C-alpha cells in the first residue's frame, strides 16, 4: 500500500474573502498559497506519475487555483496589491539606477533593448520610450501589448546577446523549482549583451530568512553565473530586496556542489525554503 501523503495545510482557509479582499495581508497570503499550489503542480507534472492519487491531487490543486480566482486573479493581486515597498513599482527603481549609470544618455548606441519578464502592465517603461525599447512578456498576457511568452521557451539562438537590459521583478520567486531559477538566471546571462544590466526584485525573506539562501550566497551564485553586483536596496523590516547586476565573465565555482544541492545555511523553525540551484557543470 502506498503511504498516504500528508496534505499541506492551506496557507489561507478556502473562503471567498481570500479571493476577493484587497487587504494587504490577505493579498500576501493568497500569493503565497498560489506559489505553494503552482510548485506542487509542477512537481506532480514532472514526476510523470499517472496514478489515481496523483490525478486527484492535481484536480484538487486546479480546483483550489480556480477558487482563488485563477492565474489572472493572482496577477491582478500582484498588479494592484503590490505597491511601493511591496514591489509593483519596482520599475521605478530600475529606471533610477539606469539613469545613475547614464544609460539614458547613450546617443551613439541607440535605444536600450530591454526584456521585461513577468510584465503585468504594458507601459511600465513608457516614460522612458525615448531611450528604452521595452519588450514586455508574460506567461499569461493581460494586455495585447504584452507578448504571451514563457521565458524558458525563448529561442536561445535568436536571443543570444540580444538584450541590453533584462528585468526579473518578482519572477524568480514565481518559478517553482530551484534548479529552474538557476537556469533562468543562466539564460538571462546568455541573452544579454556584454556589460548588459539585469534587474532582480525579490521578497526580502527569500534572502534574509531562507534555510538555503543568504545575501552572500546569492551574490556568490550570481558571480558564478557571470553577474557582478552593482547595486542592492533593502531595509531591515522591509518587504522587498532589489538588485542590479552587470554581465561579466562567469567566475569558476570552487566547489560546484555548494551551489547545485540544497545545504542548510540557516537553522531554525521559522525559515522558508526558497533556494536557487545551479545544475551540475
Ligand atoms: C508576481 S508577478 C510580478 C509582476 C511584476 N513584474 C512586478 O514586479 O510586480 C510574476 C509574473 O511573472 C510571470 N512569469 C513567471 N514565470 C514566467 C516565465 N517563465 N515566463 C514569463 N513570465 C513569467 C507570471 O506570469 C507573473 O505574471
PDB file of C-alpha atoms and ligand atoms in Angstrom:
ATOM      1  CA  UNK A   1       0.000   0.000   0.000  1.00  0.00           C
ATOM      2  CA  UNK A   2       1.490   3.380  -0.885  1.00  0.00           C
ATOM      3  CA  UNK A   3       1.811   5.634   2.147  1.00  0.00           C
ATOM      4  CA  UNK A   4      -0.897   8.274   2.291  1.00  0.00           C
ATOM      5  CA  UNK A   5       0.604  11.740   1.729  1.00  0.00           C
ATOM      6  CA  UNK A   6       0.049  14.210   4.494  1.00  0.00           C
ATOM      7  CA  UNK A   7      -1.786  17.140   2.927  1.00  0.00           C
ATOM      8  CA  UNK A   8      -0.194  20.521   3.423  1.00  0.00           C
ATOM      9  CA  UNK A   9      -2.313  22.846   5.484  1.00  0.00           C
ATOM     10  CA  UNK A  10      -3.550  25.592   3.174  1.00  0.00           C
ATOM     11  CA  UNK A  11      -1.924  28.919   3.941  1.00  0.00           C
ATOM     12  CA  UNK A  12      -5.322  30.563   3.913  1.00  0.00           C
ATOM     13  CA  UNK A  13      -8.620  28.910   4.633  1.00  0.00           C
ATOM     14  CA  UNK A  14     -10.715  28.500   1.494  1.00  0.00           C
ATOM     15  CA  UNK A  15     -13.032  31.424   1.934  1.00  0.00           C
ATOM     16  CA  UNK A  16     -14.449  33.822  -0.609  1.00  0.00           C
ATOM     17  CA  UNK A  17     -12.735  36.593   1.363  1.00  0.00           C
ATOM     18  CA  UNK A  18      -9.389  35.210   0.262  1.00  0.00           C
ATOM     19  CA  UNK A  19     -10.213  35.609  -3.392  1.00  0.00           C
ATOM     20  CA  UNK A  20     -11.837  38.992  -3.259  1.00  0.00           C
ATOM     21  CA  UNK A  21     -10.286  41.001  -0.440  1.00  0.00           C
ATOM     22  CA  UNK A  22      -7.651  43.561  -1.299  1.00  0.00           C
ATOM     23  CA  UNK A  23      -6.347  43.794   2.263  1.00  0.00           C
ATOM     24  CA  UNK A  24      -2.532  43.557   2.047  1.00  0.00           C
ATOM     25  CA  UNK A  25      -2.260  40.636   4.469  1.00  0.00           C
ATOM     26  CA  UNK A  26      -4.885  38.678   2.515  1.00  0.00           C
ATOM     27  CA  UNK A  27      -3.152  39.526  -0.764  1.00  0.00           C
ATOM     28  CA  UNK A  28       0.132  38.225   0.604  1.00  0.00           C
ATOM     29  CA  UNK A  29      -1.468  35.028   1.924  1.00  0.00           C
ATOM     30  CA  UNK A  30      -3.180  34.333  -1.372  1.00  0.00           C
ATOM     31  CA  UNK A  31       0.000  34.979  -3.330  1.00  0.00           C
ATOM     32  CA  UNK A  32       1.879  32.616  -1.016  1.00  0.00           C
ATOM     33  CA  UNK A  33      -0.786  29.964  -1.459  1.00  0.00           C
ATOM     34  CA  UNK A  34      -0.569  30.357  -5.231  1.00  0.00           C
ATOM     35  CA  UNK A  35       3.166  29.723  -5.004  1.00  0.00           C
ATOM     36  CA  UNK A  36       2.641  26.530  -2.978  1.00  0.00           C
ATOM     37  CA  UNK A  37      -0.041  25.285  -5.381  1.00  0.00           C
ATOM     38  CA  UNK A  38       1.944  26.063  -8.535  1.00  0.00           C
ATOM     39  CA  UNK A  39       5.062  24.442  -7.135  1.00  0.00           C
ATOM     40  CA  UNK A  40       3.213  21.235  -6.235  1.00  0.00           C
ATOM     41  CA  UNK A  41       1.510  21.248  -9.635  1.00  0.00           C
ATOM     42  CA  UNK A  42       4.919  21.459 -11.339  1.00  0.00           C
ATOM     43  CA  UNK A  43       6.368  18.708  -9.147  1.00  0.00           C
ATOM     44  CA  UNK A  44       3.487  16.346  -9.878  1.00  0.00           C
ATOM     45  CA  UNK A  45       3.553  17.146 -13.591  1.00  0.00           C
ATOM     46  CA  UNK A  46       7.289  16.455 -13.755  1.00  0.00           C
ATOM     47  CA  UNK A  47       7.111  13.227 -11.745  1.00  0.00           C
ATOM     48  CA  UNK A  48       5.416  11.570 -14.714  1.00  0.00           C
ATOM     49  CA  UNK A  49       3.283   9.558 -12.246  1.00  0.00           C
ATOM     50  CA  UNK A  50      -0.150   8.958 -13.670  1.00  0.00           C
ATOM     51  CA  UNK A  51      -1.860   7.041 -10.849  1.00  0.00           C
ATOM     52  CA  UNK A  52      -5.260   7.899  -9.406  1.00  0.00           C
ATOM     53  CA  UNK A  53      -3.829   9.600  -6.296  1.00  0.00           C
ATOM     54  CA  UNK A  54      -1.706  11.960  -8.407  1.00  0.00           C
ATOM     55  CA  UNK A  55      -4.593  12.710 -10.747  1.00  0.00           C
ATOM     56  CA  UNK A  56      -6.862  13.529  -7.860  1.00  0.00           C
ATOM     57  CA  UNK A  57      -4.241  15.736  -6.163  1.00  0.00           C
ATOM     58  CA  UNK A  58      -3.784  17.593  -9.458  1.00  0.00           C
ATOM     59  CA  UNK A  59      -7.550  18.033  -9.671  1.00  0.00           C
ATOM     60  CA  UNK A  60      -7.667  19.422  -6.143  1.00  0.00           C
ATOM     61  CA  UNK A  61      -4.857  21.841  -6.938  1.00  0.00           C
ATOM     62  CA  UNK A  62      -6.580  23.040 -10.088  1.00  0.00           C
ATOM     63  CA  UNK A  63      -9.837  23.438  -8.228  1.00  0.00           C
ATOM     64  CA  UNK A  64      -8.163  25.477  -5.492  1.00  0.00           C
ATOM     65  CA  UNK A  65      -6.440  27.686  -8.089  1.00  0.00           C
ATOM     66  CA  UNK A  66      -9.855  28.316  -9.621  1.00  0.00           C
ATOM     67  CA  UNK A  67     -11.392  29.009  -6.193  1.00  0.00           C
ATOM     68  CA  UNK A  68      -8.742  31.649  -5.654  1.00  0.00           C
ATOM     69  CA  UNK A  69      -9.642  33.231  -8.974  1.00  0.00           C
ATOM     70  CA  UNK A  70      -7.147  31.580 -11.337  1.00  0.00           C
ATOM     71  CA  UNK A  71      -3.789  32.849 -12.531  1.00  0.00           C
ATOM     72  CA  UNK A  72      -5.455  36.060 -13.709  1.00  0.00           C
ATOM     73  CA  UNK A  73      -6.621  36.863 -10.213  1.00  0.00           C
ATOM     74  CA  UNK A  74      -3.114  36.206  -8.916  1.00  0.00           C
ATOM     75  CA  UNK A  75      -1.659  38.597 -11.478  1.00  0.00           C
ATOM     76  CA  UNK A  76      -4.318  41.190 -10.692  1.00  0.00           C
ATOM     77  CA  UNK A  77      -3.470  40.974  -6.989  1.00  0.00           C
ATOM     78  CA  UNK A  78       0.207  41.347  -7.833  1.00  0.00           C
ATOM     79  CA  UNK A  79      -0.511  44.332 -10.081  1.00  0.00           C
ATOM     80  CA  UNK A  80      -2.865  46.197  -7.776  1.00  0.00           C
ATOM     81  CA  UNK A  81      -1.849  44.995  -4.341  1.00  0.00           C
ATOM     82  CA  UNK A  82       1.904  45.339  -4.539  1.00  0.00           C
ATOM     83  CA  UNK A  83       2.948  48.919  -4.342  1.00  0.00           C
ATOM     84  CA  UNK A  84       5.980  50.813  -3.135  1.00  0.00           C
ATOM     85  CA  UNK A  85       7.792  48.635  -0.620  1.00  0.00           C
ATOM     86  CA  UNK A  86       5.818  45.571  -1.688  1.00  0.00           C
ATOM     87  CA  UNK A  87       7.044  45.510  -5.277  1.00  0.00           C
ATOM     88  CA  UNK A  88       4.835  46.629  -8.131  1.00  0.00           C
ATOM     89  CA  UNK A  89       6.574  49.961  -8.595  1.00  0.00           C
ATOM     90  CA  UNK A  90       9.958  48.294  -8.838  1.00  0.00           C
ATOM     91  CA  UNK A  91      10.496  49.504 -12.417  1.00  0.00           C
ATOM     92  CA  UNK A  92      10.970  52.996 -10.956  1.00  0.00           C
ATOM     93  CA  UNK A  93      13.965  51.724  -9.017  1.00  0.00           C
ATOM     94  CA  UNK A  94      15.417  50.105 -12.136  1.00  0.00           C
ATOM     95  CA  UNK A  95      14.897  53.328 -14.120  1.00  0.00           C
ATOM     96  CA  UNK A  96      16.557  55.393 -11.383  1.00  0.00           C
ATOM     97  CA  UNK A  97      19.578  53.089 -11.310  1.00  0.00           C
ATOM     98  CA  UNK A  98      19.926  53.096 -15.097  1.00  0.00           C
ATOM     99  CA  UNK A  99      19.861  56.902 -15.057  1.00  0.00           C
ATOM    100  CA  UNK A 100      22.501  56.975 -12.325  1.00  0.00           C
ATOM    101  CA  UNK A 101      24.670  54.887 -14.669  1.00  0.00           C
ATOM    102  CA  UNK A 102      23.989  57.324 -17.512  1.00  0.00           C
ATOM    103  CA  UNK A 103      22.276  54.691 -19.633  1.00  0.00           C
ATOM    104  CA  UNK A 104      19.697  57.278 -20.707  1.00  0.00           C
ATOM    105  CA  UNK A 105      22.430  59.211 -22.494  1.00  0.00           C
ATOM    106  CA  UNK A 106      23.892  56.704 -24.906  1.00  0.00           C
ATOM    107  CA  UNK A 107      23.004  58.682 -28.039  1.00  0.00           C
ATOM    108  CA  UNK A 108      25.563  56.866 -30.180  1.00  0.00           C
ATOM    109  CA  UNK A 109      24.287  53.382 -29.302  1.00  0.00           C
ATOM    110  CA  UNK A 110      20.580  53.860 -29.999  1.00  0.00           C
ATOM    111  CA  UNK A 111      17.761  52.790 -27.689  1.00  0.00           C
ATOM    112  CA  UNK A 112      18.451  50.312 -24.958  1.00  0.00           C
ATOM    113  CA  UNK A 113      16.780  46.992 -25.771  1.00  0.00           C
ATOM    114  CA  UNK A 114      15.020  45.733 -22.679  1.00  0.00           C
ATOM    115  CA  UNK A 115      13.254  42.442 -21.998  1.00  0.00           C
ATOM    116  CA  UNK A 116      10.759  42.787 -19.160  1.00  0.00           C
ATOM    117  CA  UNK A 117       9.865  39.300 -17.951  1.00  0.00           C
ATOM    118  CA  UNK A 118       6.658  38.928 -15.960  1.00  0.00           C
ATOM    119  CA  UNK A 119       5.018  42.159 -17.096  1.00  0.00           C
ATOM    120  CA  UNK A 120       1.622  42.846 -15.585  1.00  0.00           C
ATOM    121  CA  UNK A 121       1.261  46.250 -17.222  1.00  0.00           C
ATOM    122  CA  UNK A 122       2.292  47.117 -20.783  1.00  0.00           C
ATOM    123  CA  UNK A 123       3.649  50.587 -20.108  1.00  0.00           C
ATOM    124  CA  UNK A 124       5.982  50.405 -17.115  1.00  0.00           C
ATOM    125  CA  UNK A 125       8.801  51.881 -19.208  1.00  0.00           C
ATOM    126  CA  UNK A 126       6.654  54.170 -21.380  1.00  0.00           C
ATOM    127  CA  UNK A 127       8.020  57.292 -19.695  1.00  0.00           C
ATOM    128  CA  UNK A 128      11.492  56.294 -20.953  1.00  0.00           C
ATOM    129  CA  UNK A 129      10.470  55.446 -24.516  1.00  0.00           C
ATOM    130  CA  UNK A 130      12.983  57.963 -25.881  1.00  0.00           C
ATOM    131  CA  UNK A 131      15.849  55.757 -24.660  1.00  0.00           C
ATOM    132  CA  UNK A 132      14.327  52.344 -23.810  1.00  0.00           C
ATOM    133  CA  UNK A 133      12.804  49.956 -26.324  1.00  0.00           C
ATOM    134  CA  UNK A 134      10.946  47.590 -23.969  1.00  0.00           C
ATOM    135  CA  UNK A 135       9.595  44.156 -24.882  1.00  0.00           C
ATOM    136  CA  UNK A 136       7.218  43.061 -22.083  1.00  0.00           C
ATOM    137  CA  UNK A 137       6.443  39.324 -21.896  1.00  0.00           C
ATOM    138  CA  UNK A 138       4.398  37.189 -19.531  1.00  0.00           C
ATOM    139  CA  UNK A 139       3.248  33.594 -19.198  1.00  0.00           C
ATOM    140  CA  UNK A 140      -0.273  34.926 -19.182  1.00  0.00           C
ATOM    141  CA  UNK A 141      -0.595  38.228 -21.026  1.00  0.00           C
ATOM    142  CA  UNK A 142      -3.154  40.678 -19.629  1.00  0.00           C
ATOM    143  CA  UNK A 143      -2.819  43.169 -22.481  1.00  0.00           C
ATOM    144  CA  UNK A 144      -2.307  42.967 -26.274  1.00  0.00           C
ATOM    145  CA  UNK A 145       0.978  44.876 -25.935  1.00  0.00           C
ATOM    146  CA  UNK A 146       2.381  42.198 -23.604  1.00  0.00           C
ATOM    147  CA  UNK A 147       3.654  39.187 -25.516  1.00  0.00           C
ATOM    148  CA  UNK A 148       2.319  35.929 -24.111  1.00  0.00           C
ATOM    149  CA  UNK A 149       5.568  34.035 -23.860  1.00  0.00           C
ATOM    150  CA  UNK A 150       7.256  31.656 -21.461  1.00  0.00           C
ATOM    151  CA  UNK A 151      10.774  32.971 -20.870  1.00  0.00           C
ATOM    152  CA  UNK A 152      12.083  29.391 -20.773  1.00  0.00           C
ATOM    153  CA  UNK A 153      10.797  28.824 -24.302  1.00  0.00           C
ATOM    154  CA  UNK A 154      12.507  31.839 -25.856  1.00  0.00           C
ATOM    155  CA  UNK A 155      14.758  30.753 -28.689  1.00  0.00           C
ATOM    156  CA  UNK A 156      18.305  30.721 -27.300  1.00  0.00           C
ATOM    157  CA  UNK A 157      19.910  31.425 -30.670  1.00  0.00           C
ATOM    158  CA  UNK A 158      17.852  34.411 -31.792  1.00  0.00           C
ATOM    159  CA  UNK A 159      18.051  35.851 -28.268  1.00  0.00           C
ATOM    160  CA  UNK A 160      21.747  35.276 -27.736  1.00  0.00           C
ATOM    161  CA  UNK A 161      23.460  38.532 -26.673  1.00  0.00           C
ATOM    162  CA  UNK A 162      20.380  40.413 -27.850  1.00  0.00           C
ATOM    163  CA  UNK A 163      19.236  42.358 -24.776  1.00  0.00           C
ATOM    164  CA  UNK A 164      20.978  45.296 -23.101  1.00  0.00           C
ATOM    165  CA  UNK A 165      18.731  45.025 -20.047  1.00  0.00           C
ATOM    166  CA  UNK A 166      16.536  42.310 -18.555  1.00  0.00           C
ATOM    167  CA  UNK A 167      14.078  42.778 -15.718  1.00  0.00           C
ATOM    168  CA  UNK A 168      13.132  39.856 -13.458  1.00  0.00           C
ATOM    169  CA  UNK A 169      10.954  41.649 -10.958  1.00  0.00           C
ATOM    170  CA  UNK A 170       9.212  39.178  -8.626  1.00  0.00           C
ATOM    171  CA  UNK A 171       9.660  36.482 -11.247  1.00  0.00           C
ATOM    172  CA  UNK A 172      12.379  34.208  -9.801  1.00  0.00           C
ATOM    173  CA  UNK A 173      10.233  33.584  -6.738  1.00  0.00           C
ATOM    174  CA  UNK A 174       7.346  32.679  -9.038  1.00  0.00           C
ATOM    175  CA  UNK A 175       9.389  29.913 -10.721  1.00  0.00           C
ATOM    176  CA  UNK A 176       8.563  26.807  -8.701  1.00  0.00           C
ATOM    177  CA  UNK A 177      11.795  24.779  -8.913  1.00  0.00           C
ATOM    178  CA  UNK A 178      15.166  25.957  -7.510  1.00  0.00           C
ATOM    179  CA  UNK A 179      17.086  24.477 -10.465  1.00  0.00           C
ATOM    180  CA  UNK A 180      14.820  26.332 -12.896  1.00  0.00           C
ATOM    181  CA  UNK A 181      15.582  29.586 -11.056  1.00  0.00           C
ATOM    182  CA  UNK A 182      19.269  28.952 -11.680  1.00  0.00           C
ATOM    183  CA  UNK A 183      18.501  28.076 -15.296  1.00  0.00           C
ATOM    184  CA  UNK A 184      16.519  31.304 -15.712  1.00  0.00           C
ATOM    185  CA  UNK A 185      19.499  33.335 -14.485  1.00  0.00           C
ATOM    186  CA  UNK A 186      21.908  31.479 -16.771  1.00  0.00           C
ATOM    187  CA  UNK A 187      19.570  32.018 -19.731  1.00  0.00           C
ATOM    188  CA  UNK A 188      19.321  35.727 -18.908  1.00  0.00           C
ATOM    189  CA  UNK A 189      23.116  35.863 -18.869  1.00  0.00           C
ATOM    190  CA  UNK A 190      23.492  34.319 -22.312  1.00  0.00           C
ATOM    191  CA  UNK A 191      20.742  36.554 -23.749  1.00  0.00           C
ATOM    192  CA  UNK A 192      22.416  39.756 -22.593  1.00  0.00           C
ATOM    193  CA  UNK A 193      24.978  41.823 -24.431  1.00  0.00           C
ATOM    194  CA  UNK A 194      28.406  42.127 -22.812  1.00  0.00           C
ATOM    195  CA  UNK A 195      28.131  44.613 -19.898  1.00  0.00           C
ATOM    196  CA  UNK A 196      24.308  44.400 -20.066  1.00  0.00           C
ATOM    197  CA  UNK A 197      22.243  45.037 -16.923  1.00  0.00           C
ATOM    198  CA  UNK A 198      20.000  42.637 -15.042  1.00  0.00           C
ATOM    199  CA  UNK A 199      17.442  43.871 -12.522  1.00  0.00           C
ATOM    200  CA  UNK A 200      16.091  41.460  -9.916  1.00  0.00           C
ATOM    201  CA  UNK A 201      13.415  42.129  -7.323  1.00  0.00           C
ATOM    202  CA  UNK A 202      12.572  39.528  -4.685  1.00  0.00           C
ATOM    203  CA  UNK A 203      10.545  39.400  -1.494  1.00  0.00           C
ATOM    204  CA  UNK A 204      13.156  40.155   1.180  1.00  0.00           C
ATOM    205  CA  UNK A 205      12.638  36.914   3.169  1.00  0.00           C
ATOM    206  CA  UNK A 206      13.877  34.939   0.129  1.00  0.00           C
ATOM    207  CA  UNK A 207      17.387  36.054   1.069  1.00  0.00           C
ATOM    208  CA  UNK A 208      17.092  37.062   4.730  1.00  0.00           C
ATOM    209  CA  UNK A 209      15.069  34.191   6.152  1.00  0.00           C
ATOM    210  CA  UNK A 210      15.625  31.197   3.921  1.00  0.00           C
ATOM    211  CA  UNK A 211      17.170  27.962   5.096  1.00  0.00           C
ATOM    212  CA  UNK A 212      19.032  27.673   1.806  1.00  0.00           C
ATOM    213  CA  UNK A 213      19.845  31.196   0.673  1.00  0.00           C
ATOM    214  CA  UNK A 214      21.583  34.169   2.259  1.00  0.00           C
ATOM    215  CA  UNK A 215      22.510  37.529   0.786  1.00  0.00           C
ATOM    216  CA  UNK A 216      26.144  36.367   0.459  1.00  0.00           C
ATOM    217  CA  UNK A 217      25.202  33.009  -1.062  1.00  0.00           C
ATOM    218  CA  UNK A 218      23.000  34.670  -3.676  1.00  0.00           C
ATOM    219  CA  UNK A 219      25.823  37.042  -4.554  1.00  0.00           C
ATOM    220  CA  UNK A 220      28.157  34.040  -4.955  1.00  0.00           C
ATOM    221  CA  UNK A 221      25.661  32.260  -7.241  1.00  0.00           C
ATOM    222  CA  UNK A 222      25.343  35.382  -9.369  1.00  0.00           C
ATOM    223  CA  UNK A 223      29.084  35.695  -9.624  1.00  0.00           C
ATOM    224  CA  UNK A 224      29.478  32.067 -10.757  1.00  0.00           C
ATOM    225  CA  UNK A 225      26.875  32.687 -13.469  1.00  0.00           C
ATOM    226  CA  UNK A 226      28.763  35.824 -14.518  1.00  0.00           C
ATOM    227  CA  UNK A 227      26.984  38.750 -12.905  1.00  0.00           C
ATOM    228  CA  UNK A 228      28.725  41.479 -10.938  1.00  0.00           C
ATOM    229  CA  UNK A 229      26.536  43.174  -8.358  1.00  0.00           C
ATOM    230  CA  UNK A 230      26.353  46.947  -8.886  1.00  0.00           C
ATOM    231  CA  UNK A 231      23.513  47.945  -6.566  1.00  0.00           C
ATOM    232  CA  UNK A 232      21.465  46.493  -3.754  1.00  0.00           C
ATOM    233  CA  UNK A 233      18.470  48.081  -1.998  1.00  0.00           C
ATOM    234  CA  UNK A 234      16.577  46.790   1.024  1.00  0.00           C
ATOM    235  CA  UNK A 235      15.949  47.805   4.564  1.00  0.00           C
ATOM    236  CA  UNK A 236      15.615  45.985   7.850  1.00  0.00           C
ATOM    237  CA  UNK A 237      11.958  45.032   8.301  1.00  0.00           C
ATOM    238  CA  UNK A 238      11.197  45.863   4.645  1.00  0.00           C
ATOM    239  CA  UNK A 239       9.347  43.560   2.275  1.00  0.00           C
ATOM    240  CA  UNK A 240      11.498  43.709  -0.826  1.00  0.00           C
ATOM    241  CA  UNK A 241      15.077  43.471  -1.996  1.00  0.00           C
ATOM    242  CA  UNK A 242      16.243  44.949  -5.312  1.00  0.00           C
ATOM    243  CA  UNK A 243      19.462  44.161  -7.135  1.00  0.00           C
ATOM    244  CA  UNK A 244      21.239  45.495 -10.177  1.00  0.00           C
ATOM    245  CA  UNK A 245      23.834  43.285 -11.854  1.00  0.00           C
ATOM    246  CA  UNK A 246      26.115  43.722 -14.804  1.00  0.00           C
ATOM    247  CA  UNK A 247      27.099  40.894 -17.111  1.00  0.00           C
ATOM    248  CA  UNK A 248      30.722  39.851 -16.923  1.00  0.00           C
ATOM    249  CA  UNK A 249      32.668  36.643 -17.365  1.00  0.00           C
ATOM    250  CA  UNK A 250      31.459  33.753 -15.183  1.00  0.00           C
ATOM    251  CA  UNK A 251      33.788  33.066 -12.249  1.00  0.00           C
ATOM    252  CA  UNK A 252      34.643  29.392 -11.733  1.00  0.00           C
ATOM    253  CA  UNK A 253      32.986  27.740  -8.732  1.00  0.00           C
ATOM    254  CA  UNK A 254      35.499  26.430  -6.197  1.00  0.00           C
ATOM    255  CA  UNK A 255      33.184  23.584  -5.319  1.00  0.00           C
ATOM    256  CA  UNK A 256      30.190  23.104  -7.633  1.00  0.00           C
ATOM    257  CA  UNK A 257      28.255  21.024  -5.097  1.00  0.00           C
ATOM    258  CA  UNK A 258      27.980  24.106  -2.866  1.00  0.00           C
ATOM    259  CA  UNK A 259      25.608  25.543  -5.442  1.00  0.00           C
ATOM    260  CA  UNK A 260      23.936  22.526  -7.048  1.00  0.00           C
ATOM    261  CA  UNK A 261      22.453  20.962  -3.922  1.00  0.00           C
ATOM    262  CA  UNK A 262      20.418  22.403  -1.097  1.00  0.00           C
ATOM    263  CA  UNK A 263      22.538  22.991   2.017  1.00  0.00           C
ATOM    264  CA  UNK A 264      21.182  24.396   5.213  1.00  0.00           C
ATOM    265  CA  UNK A 265      22.748  27.827   5.660  1.00  0.00           C
ATOM    266  CA  UNK A 266      20.410  28.996   8.425  1.00  0.00           C
ATOM    267  CA  UNK A 267      18.848  26.819  11.073  1.00  0.00           C
ATOM    268  CA  UNK A 268      15.647  27.434  12.954  1.00  0.00           C
ATOM    269  CA  UNK A 269      12.000  26.502  12.774  1.00  0.00           C
ATOM    270  CA  UNK A 270      10.527  29.603  11.161  1.00  0.00           C
ATOM    271  CA  UNK A 271      12.595  29.638   7.979  1.00  0.00           C
ATOM    272  CA  UNK A 272      11.312  29.468   4.419  1.00  0.00           C
ATOM    273  CA  UNK A 273      12.695  27.070   1.815  1.00  0.00           C
ATOM    274  CA  UNK A 274      13.494  29.476  -1.001  1.00  0.00           C
ATOM    275  CA  UNK A 275      16.542  28.262  -2.938  1.00  0.00           C
ATOM    276  CA  UNK A 276      18.352  28.882  -6.198  1.00  0.00           C
ATOM    277  CA  UNK A 277      20.376  25.952  -7.511  1.00  0.00           C
ATOM    278  CA  UNK A 278      22.752  25.641 -10.409  1.00  0.00           C
ATOM    279  CA  UNK A 279      22.777  22.475 -12.481  1.00  0.00           C
ATOM    280  CA  UNK A 280      25.959  20.397 -12.157  1.00  0.00           C
ATOM    281  CA  UNK A 281      28.543  21.627 -14.645  1.00  0.00           C
TER     282      UNK A 281
HETATM  283  C1  LIG B   1       4.433  38.437  -9.078  1.00  0.00           C
HETATM  284  S1  LIG B   1       4.218  38.727 -10.765  1.00  0.00           S
HETATM  285  C2  LIG B   1       5.349  40.071 -10.903  1.00  0.00           C
HETATM  286  C3  LIG B   1       4.874  41.154 -11.730  1.00  0.00           C
HETATM  287  C4  LIG B   1       5.736  42.405 -11.875  1.00  0.00           C
HETATM  288  N1  LIG B   1       6.933  42.107 -12.627  1.00  0.00           N
HETATM  289  C5  LIG B   1       6.049  43.058 -10.552  1.00  0.00           C
HETATM  290  O1  LIG B   1       7.210  43.238 -10.238  1.00  0.00           O
HETATM  291  O2  LIG B   1       5.104  43.386  -9.825  1.00  0.00           O
HETATM  292  C6  LIG B   1       5.101  37.446 -11.560  1.00  0.00           C
HETATM  293  C7  LIG B   1       4.809  37.360 -13.031  1.00  0.00           C
HETATM  294  O3  LIG B   1       5.844  36.604 -13.656  1.00  0.00           O
HETATM  295  C8  LIG B   1       5.270  35.852 -14.684  1.00  0.00           C
HETATM  296  N2  LIG B   1       6.156  34.731 -15.004  1.00  0.00           N
HETATM  297  C9  LIG B   1       6.555  33.747 -14.166  1.00  0.00           C
HETATM  298  N3  LIG B   1       7.328  32.843 -14.814  1.00  0.00           N
HETATM  299  C10 LIG B   1       7.423  33.288 -16.093  1.00  0.00           C
HETATM  300  C11 LIG B   1       8.061  32.786 -17.258  1.00  0.00           C
HETATM  301  N4  LIG B   1       8.714  31.622 -17.225  1.00  0.00           N
HETATM  302  N5  LIG B   1       7.958  33.480 -18.406  1.00  0.00           N
HETATM  303  C12 LIG B   1       7.245  34.646 -18.440  1.00  0.00           C
HETATM  304  N6  LIG B   1       6.602  35.166 -17.381  1.00  0.00           N
HETATM  305  C13 LIG B   1       6.686  34.504 -16.211  1.00  0.00           C
HETATM  306  C14 LIG B   1       3.935  35.414 -14.095  1.00  0.00           C
HETATM  307  O4  LIG B   1       3.017  35.035 -15.083  1.00  0.00           O
HETATM  308  C15 LIG B   1       3.504  36.652 -13.332  1.00  0.00           C
HETATM  309  O5  LIG B   1       2.678  37.481 -14.106  1.00  0.00           O
END
